[in-house]
Amino acid sequence: MLQNVRGTYDILDDEYAKFTYVNDLFSHFMKLYGYKMIKTPVIEDTAVFKKDNDTSDMVTKEMFTFSINGKDSLTLRPEGTAGVIRSYIQHKMYAQEAPVKLAYIEEMFRYERPQKGRQRQFNQLGIEVLGEKSAMIDAEVIALGYTFLRTLGINDIEVHINTLGNNVSRARYIEALKDYFRPHSDELCADCKMRLEKNPLRILDCKVDHELEVIQKAPTIKEYLDEEASAYFNDVLKYLDALEIPYTIDEHMVRGLDYYTDTVFEVISTNKEAGSQSTIFGGGRYDNLVKEMGGPEMSGIGFAIGEERLIMAIEQAQAFPDLAIVPDVYIIDLSDSDPYTLKVAEMLRRNGFSVMVNYYKRSLKSQFKSVDRYKAKYTIIIGEDEIKEDKVNIKDNMTKVQEVVKSEDLVSYLDQKLGGNEDE
Ligand code: HAM
């Protein structure tokens, strides 16, 4: 039997309803905070994601890269930021009034070892704010993600935050890390030995070595921040305090991608069931990326929420509402498939009522079973008499009251009964 590819999965039925619920709230939040939705292609030139000297696992080990005609190197999008920046530059969005606020709901592809909360194809809800650097924006971006999670009923979360400083501070810190790690290079894994000269920040993020004492005692950036970088970070924290967003400063957090500068953050689930894949979302500021990708010198900041992990966290908090879709009406057709049934169904749908129809000859008993299974609010019964007299037999499934209504009065009848369908 043909099967889905390892690390991918089908989103079915009830599960799909959870994605729709989350996506709808995300779209609502995007309106509240003034973001415009963007959709970029799933495939990009590999150069969109891969820069010279990249050291992140995502770029060096996890990309689905392929060539179609032996010439072009193409890659399935492993993350959203780089594609959005490519589009921002290509469409000269930097000429618009800053900041340009963009949001996306998209599939990402990473060749990782599949496990709970870690797939090879997964979905992200992401945002990027481009063209302006302000500590207010950093705080607002974190507040948006935090409030979104709280609104979904996820309360067991912690915001972890750090700064990677401006370019000057970070260069000093990187030299200090090299000096610190060189005498300990024997203790490090093979990857970290290579990272030492290329990008020692990555050593702090190593999945293999992270428990080594030499890493835990490594210098933090705090001592290397210049006045500007330190004031910027303190401003971000000041705004978070004002917004009453609790956070923990994690002085060794560098995040898994190479493009970050200044503020970086992650939101972690503290629910015991979350397991090792507990980071629900992460992001940070990137001062150099737009320029590196061929655009003008423009700062940006954003985050991406792992939607599968988000859904797991809502499940763990038991915070999903009842998402079952209940039709307003189920039509039982006792005629010989007369067009009248379809006509009544279409008339109701055109007036905003959700309608299920029986399409083929079945016993009354089996059609009533379908009404129960779909939990329809009303049952309409159409037989030869109803067709002749242009009426229907309608039953309120809650009160069990049954009435005969002329088809021309049916919409106003249901409007009245269902409160004008205000909840639709
Ligand atoms: P990231 O930390 O690589 O950042 O991914 C963000 C989130 O995507 C993670 O916190 C996690 O929830 C989810 N995620 C990552 N990999 C997987 C996977 N294999 N399976 C399931 N979920 C996963 C970024 O992607 C950046 N583009 C975020 C960003 C936007 N930074 C600035 N702007």
mmCIF file with all atom_site columns, N, CA, C and O and ligand atoms in Angstrom, residues 79 81 104 110 112 117-119 122 124 128 255 257 259-260 279-284 286 302-304 306 309, ligand 1:
data_model
loop_
_atom_site.group_PDB
_atom_site.id
_atom_site.type_symbol
_atom_site.label_atom_id
_atom_site.label_alt_id
_atom_site.label_comp_id
_atom_site.label_asym_id
_atom_site.label_entity_id
_atom_site.label_seq_id
_atom_site.pdbx_PDB_ins_code
_atom_site.Cartn_x
_atom_site.Cartn_y
_atom_site.Cartn_z
_atom_site.occupancy
_atom_site.B_iso_or_equiv
_atom_site.pdbx_formal_charge
_atom_site.auth_seq_id
_atom_site.auth_comp_id
_atom_site.auth_asym_id
_atom_site.auth_atom_id
_atom_site.pdbx_PDB_model_num
ATOM   1   N N   . GLU A 1 79  ? 12.328 27.331 6.518  1.00 0.00 ? 79  GLU A N   1
ATOM   2   C CA  . GLU A 1 79  ? 11.836 28.349 7.468  1.00 0.00 ? 79  GLU A CA  1
ATOM   3   C C   . GLU A 1 79  ? 11.287 29.500 6.651  1.00 0.00 ? 79  GLU A C   1
ATOM   4   O O   . GLU A 1 79  ? 11.551 29.587 5.445  1.00 0.00 ? 79  GLU A O   1
ATOM   5   N N   . THR A 1 81  ? 11.467 33.076 7.233  1.00 0.00 ? 81  THR A N   1
ATOM   6   C CA  . THR A 1 81  ? 12.040 34.427 7.222  1.00 0.00 ? 81  THR A CA  1
ATOM   7   C C   . THR A 1 81  ? 12.762 34.755 5.905  1.00 0.00 ? 81  THR A C   1
ATOM   8   O O   . THR A 1 81  ? 12.508 35.797 5.300  1.00 0.00 ? 81  THR A O   1
ATOM   9   N N   . TYR A 1 104 ? 2.634  35.027 7.956  1.00 0.00 ? 104 TYR A N   1
ATOM   10  C CA  . TYR A 1 104 ? 2.432  33.864 7.087  1.00 0.00 ? 104 TYR A CA  1
ATOM   11  C C   . TYR A 1 104 ? 2.025  32.641 7.884  1.00 0.00 ? 104 TYR A C   1
ATOM   12  O O   . TYR A 1 104 ? 2.333  32.511 9.067  1.00 0.00 ? 104 TYR A O   1
ATOM   13  N N   . ARG A 1 110 ? 12.151 20.199 6.895  1.00 0.00 ? 110 ARG A N   1
ATOM   14  C CA  . ARG A 1 110 ? 13.512 20.007 7.427  1.00 0.00 ? 110 ARG A CA  1
ATOM   15  C C   . ARG A 1 110 ? 13.779 18.515 7.557  1.00 0.00 ? 110 ARG A C   1
ATOM   16  O O   . ARG A 1 110 ? 12.934 17.782 8.078  1.00 0.00 ? 110 ARG A O   1
ATOM   17  N N   . GLU A 1 112 ? 14.914 16.167 9.502  1.00 0.00 ? 112 GLU A N   1
ATOM   18  C CA  . GLU A 1 112 ? 15.307 15.920 10.885 1.00 0.00 ? 112 GLU A CA  1
ATOM   19  C C   . GLU A 1 112 ? 14.883 14.513 11.271 1.00 0.00 ? 112 GLU A C   1
ATOM   20  O O   . GLU A 1 112 ? 14.094 13.881 10.568 1.00 0.00 ? 112 GLU A O   1
ATOM   21  N N   . GLY A 1 117 ? 6.488  16.028 18.042 1.00 0.00 ? 117 GLY A N   1
ATOM   22  C CA  . GLY A 1 117 ? 6.761  17.474 17.972 1.00 0.00 ? 117 GLY A CA  1
ATOM   23  C C   . GLY A 1 117 ? 7.882  17.844 17.017 1.00 0.00 ? 117 GLY A C   1
ATOM   24  O O   . GLY A 1 117 ? 8.318  18.989 16.964 1.00 0.00 ? 117 GLY A O   1
ATOM   25  N N   . ARG A 1 118 ? 8.391  16.880 16.264 1.00 0.00 ? 118 ARG A N   1
ATOM   26  C CA  . ARG A 1 118 ? 9.451  17.188 15.296 1.00 0.00 ? 118 ARG A CA  1
ATOM   27  C C   . ARG A 1 118 ? 9.183  16.395 14.026 1.00 0.00 ? 118 ARG A C   1
ATOM   28  O O   . ARG A 1 118 ? 9.299  15.172 14.013 1.00 0.00 ? 118 ARG A O   1
ATOM   29  N N   . GLN A 1 119 ? 8.749  17.090 12.984 1.00 0.00 ? 119 GLN A N   1
ATOM   30  C CA  . GLN A 1 119 ? 8.428  16.417 11.728 1.00 0.00 ? 119 GLN A CA  1
ATOM   31  C C   . GLN A 1 119 ? 9.352  16.920 10.623 1.00 0.00 ? 119 GLN A C   1
ATOM   32  O O   . GLN A 1 119 ? 10.071 17.897 10.802 1.00 0.00 ? 119 GLN A O   1
ATOM   33  N N   . PHE A 1 122 ? 6.252  20.446 8.496  1.00 0.00 ? 122 PHE A N   1
ATOM   34  C CA  . PHE A 1 122 ? 5.469  20.980 9.609  1.00 0.00 ? 122 PHE A CA  1
ATOM   35  C C   . PHE A 1 122 ? 4.991  22.379 9.241  1.00 0.00 ? 122 PHE A C   1
ATOM   36  O O   . PHE A 1 122 ? 5.387  22.930 8.218  1.00 0.00 ? 122 PHE A O   1
ATOM   37  N N   . GLN A 1 124 ? 4.219  26.477 10.214 1.00 0.00 ? 124 GLN A N   1
ATOM   38  C CA  . GLN A 1 124 ? 4.578  27.603 11.086 1.00 0.00 ? 124 GLN A CA  1
ATOM   39  C C   . GLN A 1 124 ? 3.600  28.759 10.890 1.00 0.00 ? 124 GLN A C   1
ATOM   40  O O   . GLN A 1 124 ? 3.151  29.026 9.772  1.00 0.00 ? 124 GLN A O   1
ATOM   41  N N   . GLU A 1 128 ? 6.977  38.891 10.557 1.00 0.00 ? 128 GLU A N   1
ATOM   42  C CA  . GLU A 1 128 ? 8.228  39.637 10.376 1.00 0.00 ? 128 GLU A CA  1
ATOM   43  C C   . GLU A 1 128 ? 7.874  41.125 10.345 1.00 0.00 ? 128 GLU A C   1
ATOM   44  O O   . GLU A 1 128 ? 6.924  41.515 9.680  1.00 0.00 ? 128 GLU A O   1
ATOM   45  N N   . ARG A 1 255 ? 19.820 30.679 19.891 1.00 0.00 ? 255 ARG A N   1
ATOM   46  C CA  . ARG A 1 255 ? 18.887 30.243 18.849 1.00 0.00 ? 255 ARG A CA  1
ATOM   47  C C   . ARG A 1 255 ? 19.622 29.503 17.726 1.00 0.00 ? 255 ARG A C   1
ATOM   48  O O   . ARG A 1 255 ? 20.811 29.626 17.560 1.00 0.00 ? 255 ARG A O   1
ATOM   49  N N   . LEU A 1 257 ? 19.529 29.554 14.395 1.00 0.00 ? 257 LEU A N   1
ATOM   50  C CA  . LEU A 1 257 ? 19.851 30.083 13.065 1.00 0.00 ? 257 LEU A CA  1
ATOM   51  C C   . LEU A 1 257 ? 20.905 31.183 13.195 1.00 0.00 ? 257 LEU A C   1
ATOM   52  O O   . LEU A 1 257 ? 21.009 31.832 14.231 1.00 0.00 ? 257 LEU A O   1
ATOM   53  N N   . TYR A 1 259 ? 21.258 34.115 11.636 1.00 0.00 ? 259 TYR A N   1
ATOM   54  C CA  . TYR A 1 259 ? 21.063 35.530 11.271 1.00 0.00 ? 259 TYR A CA  1
ATOM   55  C C   . TYR A 1 259 ? 20.735 36.472 12.433 1.00 0.00 ? 259 TYR A C   1
ATOM   56  O O   . TYR A 1 259 ? 20.572 37.665 12.235 1.00 0.00 ? 259 TYR A O   1
ATOM   57  N N   . TYR A 1 260 ? 20.634 35.982 13.652 1.00 0.00 ? 260 TYR A N   1
ATOM   58  C CA  . TYR A 1 260 ? 20.141 36.842 14.731 1.00 0.00 ? 260 TYR A CA  1
ATOM   59  C C   . TYR A 1 260 ? 21.162 37.855 15.264 1.00 0.00 ? 260 TYR A C   1
ATOM   60  O O   . TYR A 1 260 ? 22.357 37.591 15.310 1.00 0.00 ? 260 TYR A O   1
ATOM   61  N N   . THR A 1 279 ? 9.782  23.852 22.870 1.00 0.00 ? 279 THR A N   1
ATOM   62  C CA  . THR A 1 279 ? 9.787  25.243 22.385 1.00 0.00 ? 279 THR A CA  1
ATOM   63  C C   . THR A 1 279 ? 8.617  25.440 21.422 1.00 0.00 ? 279 THR A C   1
ATOM   64  O O   . THR A 1 279 ? 8.592  24.868 20.336 1.00 0.00 ? 279 THR A O   1
ATOM   65  N N   . ILE A 1 280 ? 7.656  26.260 21.853 1.00 0.00 ? 280 ILE A N   1
ATOM   66  C CA  . ILE A 1 280 ? 6.482  26.477 20.997 1.00 0.00 ? 280 ILE A CA  1
ATOM   67  C C   . ILE A 1 280 ? 6.801  27.508 19.916 1.00 0.00 ? 280 ILE A C   1
ATOM   68  O O   . ILE A 1 280 ? 6.409  27.368 18.776 1.00 0.00 ? 280 ILE A O   1
ATOM   69  N N   . PHE A 1 281 ? 7.513  28.555 20.323 1.00 0.00 ? 281 PHE A N   1
ATOM   70  C CA  . PHE A 1 281 ? 7.951  29.476 19.271 1.00 0.00 ? 281 PHE A CA  1
ATOM   71  C C   . PHE A 1 281 ? 9.251  30.175 19.627 1.00 0.00 ? 281 PHE A C   1
ATOM   72  O O   . PHE A 1 281 ? 9.648  30.242 20.784 1.00 0.00 ? 281 PHE A O   1
ATOM   73  N N   . GLY A 1 282 ? 9.897  30.642 18.579 1.00 0.00 ? 282 GLY A N   1
ATOM   74  C CA  . GLY A 1 282 ? 11.163 31.333 18.785 1.00 0.00 ? 282 GLY A CA  1
ATOM   75  C C   . GLY A 1 282 ? 11.352 32.376 17.724 1.00 0.00 ? 282 GLY A C   1
ATOM   76  O O   . GLY A 1 282 ? 10.745 32.309 16.656 1.00 0.00 ? 282 GLY A O   1
ATOM   77  N N   . GLY A 1 283 ? 12.183 33.345 18.035 1.00 0.00 ? 283 GLY A N   1
ATOM   78  C CA  . GLY A 1 283 ? 12.460 34.378 17.046 1.00 0.00 ? 283 GLY A CA  1
ATOM   79  C C   . GLY A 1 283 ? 13.504 35.350 17.546 1.00 0.00 ? 283 GLY A C   1
ATOM   80  O O   . GLY A 1 283 ? 14.170 35.111 18.562 1.00 0.00 ? 283 GLY A O   1
ATOM   81  N N   . GLY A 1 284 ? 13.632 36.445 16.828 1.00 0.00 ? 284 GLY A N   1
ATOM   82  C CA  . GLY A 1 284 ? 14.591 37.450 17.239 1.00 0.00 ? 284 GLY A CA  1
ATOM   83  C C   . GLY A 1 284 ? 14.796 38.489 16.164 1.00 0.00 ? 284 GLY A C   1
ATOM   84  O O   . GLY A 1 284 ? 14.151 38.458 15.107 1.00 0.00 ? 284 GLY A O   1
ATOM   85  N N   . TYR A 1 286 ? 17.083 40.664 13.436 1.00 0.00 ? 286 TYR A N   1
ATOM   86  C CA  . TYR A 1 286 ? 18.163 40.400 12.482 1.00 0.00 ? 286 TYR A CA  1
ATOM   87  C C   . TYR A 1 286 ? 18.522 41.704 11.778 1.00 0.00 ? 286 TYR A C   1
ATOM   88  O O   . TYR A 1 286 ? 17.789 42.195 10.955 1.00 0.00 ? 286 TYR A O   1
ATOM   89  N N   . GLY A 1 302 ? 11.233 39.036 14.034 1.00 0.00 ? 302 GLY A N   1
ATOM   90  C CA  . GLY A 1 302 ? 10.058 38.189 13.838 1.00 0.00 ? 302 GLY A CA  1
ATOM   91  C C   . GLY A 1 302 ? 10.116 36.963 14.707 1.00 0.00 ? 302 GLY A C   1
ATOM   92  O O   . GLY A 1 302 ? 11.035 36.783 15.498 1.00 0.00 ? 302 GLY A O   1
ATOM   93  N N   . PHE A 1 303 ? 9.102  36.154 14.562 1.00 0.00 ? 303 PHE A N   1
ATOM   94  C CA  . PHE A 1 303 ? 9.117  34.850 15.229 1.00 0.00 ? 303 PHE A CA  1
ATOM   95  C C   . PHE A 1 303 ? 8.331  33.864 14.391 1.00 0.00 ? 303 PHE A C   1
ATOM   96  O O   . PHE A 1 303 ? 7.596  34.260 13.468 1.00 0.00 ? 303 PHE A O   1
ATOM   97  N N   . ALA A 1 304 ? 8.482  32.584 14.714 1.00 0.00 ? 304 ALA A N   1
ATOM   98  C CA  . ALA A 1 304 ? 7.629  31.564 14.088 1.00 0.00 ? 304 ALA A CA  1
ATOM   99  C C   . ALA A 1 304 ? 7.189  30.591 15.167 1.00 0.00 ? 304 ALA A C   1
ATOM   100 O O   . ALA A 1 304 ? 7.983  30.152 15.993 1.00 0.00 ? 304 ALA A O   1
ATOM   101 N N   . GLY A 1 306 ? 5.670  26.958 15.956 1.00 0.00 ? 306 GLY A N   1
ATOM   102 C CA  . GLY A 1 306 ? 5.481  25.620 15.387 1.00 0.00 ? 306 GLY A CA  1
ATOM   103 C C   . GLY A 1 306 ? 4.032  25.216 15.631 1.00 0.00 ? 306 GLY A C   1
ATOM   104 O O   . GLY A 1 306 ? 3.613  25.027 16.764 1.00 0.00 ? 306 GLY A O   1
ATOM   105 N N   . ARG A 1 309 ? 3.274  21.907 17.426 1.00 0.00 ? 309 ARG A N   1
ATOM   106 C CA  . ARG A 1 309 ? 3.587  21.996 18.865 1.00 0.00 ? 309 ARG A CA  1
ATOM   107 C C   . ARG A 1 309 ? 2.558  22.854 19.594 1.00 0.00 ? 309 ARG A C   1
ATOM   108 O O   . ARG A 1 309 ? 2.213  22.593 20.736 1.00 0.00 ? 309 ARG A O   1
HETATM 109 P P1  . HAM B 2 .   ? 12.972 28.098 14.473 1.00 0.00 ? 1   HAM B P1  1
HETATM 110 O O1  . HAM B 2 .   ? 13.332 28.219 15.906 1.00 0.00 ? 1   HAM B O1  1
HETATM 111 O O2  . HAM B 2 .   ? 13.908 27.310 13.610 1.00 0.00 ? 1   HAM B O2  1
HETATM 112 O O3  . HAM B 2 .   ? 12.844 29.581 13.925 1.00 0.00 ? 1   HAM B O3  1
HETATM 113 O O4  . HAM B 2 .   ? 11.514 27.509 14.323 1.00 0.00 ? 1   HAM B O4  1
HETATM 114 C C1  . HAM B 2 .   ? 10.433 28.111 14.981 1.00 0.00 ? 1   HAM B C1  1
HETATM 115 C C2  . HAM B 2 .   ? 9.519  27.066 15.571 1.00 0.00 ? 1   HAM B C2  1
HETATM 116 O O5  . HAM B 2 .   ? 9.141  26.117 14.569 1.00 0.00 ? 1   HAM B O5  1
HETATM 117 C C3  . HAM B 2 .   ? 10.155 26.205 16.655 1.00 0.00 ? 1   HAM B C3  1
HETATM 118 O O6  . HAM B 2 .   ? 10.110 26.856 17.898 1.00 0.00 ? 1   HAM B O6  1
HETATM 119 C C4  . HAM B 2 .   ? 9.264  24.979 16.637 1.00 0.00 ? 1   HAM B C4  1
HETATM 120 O O7  . HAM B 2 .   ? 8.089  25.201 17.379 1.00 0.00 ? 1   HAM B O7  1
HETATM 121 C C5  . HAM B 2 .   ? 8.900  24.868 15.185 1.00 0.00 ? 1   HAM B C5  1
HETATM 122 N N1  . HAM B 2 .   ? 9.711  23.821 14.526 1.00 0.00 ? 1   HAM B N1  1
HETATM 123 C C6  . HAM B 2 .   ? 10.989 23.914 14.086 1.00 0.00 ? 1   HAM B C6  1
HETATM 124 N N2  . HAM B 2 .   ? 11.385 22.749 13.534 1.00 0.00 ? 1   HAM B N2  1
HETATM 125 C C7  . HAM B 2 .   ? 10.344 21.898 13.629 1.00 0.00 ? 1   HAM B C7  1
HETATM 126 C C8  . HAM B 2 .   ? 10.103 20.541 13.237 1.00 0.00 ? 1   HAM B C8  1
HETATM 127 N N3  . HAM B 2 .   ? 11.036 19.828 12.594 1.00 0.00 ? 1   HAM B N3  1
HETATM 128 N N4  . HAM B 2 .   ? 8.901  19.991 13.504 1.00 0.00 ? 1   HAM B N4  1
HETATM 129 C C9  . HAM B 2 .   ? 7.926  20.701 14.130 1.00 0.00 ? 1   HAM B C9  1
HETATM 130 N N5  . HAM B 2 .   ? 8.084  21.983 14.516 1.00 0.00 ? 1   HAM B N5  1
HETATM 131 C C10 . HAM B 2 .   ? 9.269  22.580 14.273 1.00 0.00 ? 1   HAM B C10 1
HETATM 132 C C11 . HAM B 2 .   ? 12.529 29.898 12.645 1.00 0.00 ? 1   HAM B C11 1
HETATM 133 O O8  . HAM B 2 .   ? 12.109 29.120 11.832 1.00 0.00 ? 1   HAM B O8  1
HETATM 134 C C12 . HAM B 2 .   ? 12.681 31.373 12.356 1.00 0.00 ? 1   HAM B C12 1
HETATM 135 N N6  . HAM B 2 .   ? 12.358 31.607 10.932 1.00 0.00 ? 1   HAM B N6  1
HETATM 136 C C13 . HAM B 2 .   ? 11.796 32.197 13.251 1.00 0.00 ? 1   HAM B C13 1
HETATM 137 C C14 . HAM B 2 .   ? 11.928 33.649 13.008 1.00 0.00 ? 1   HAM B C14 1
HETATM 138 C C15 . HAM B 2 .   ? 11.078 34.432 12.313 1.00 0.00 ? 1   HAM B C15 1
HETATM 139 N N7  . HAM B 2 .   ? 12.919 34.418 13.409 1.00 0.00 ? 1   HAM B N7  1
HETATM 140 C C16 . HAM B 2 .   ? 12.734 35.652 12.984 1.00 0.00 ? 1   HAM B C16 1
HETATM 141 N N8  . HAM B 2 .   ? 11.634 35.664 12.317 1.00 0.00 ? 1   HAM B N8  1
#
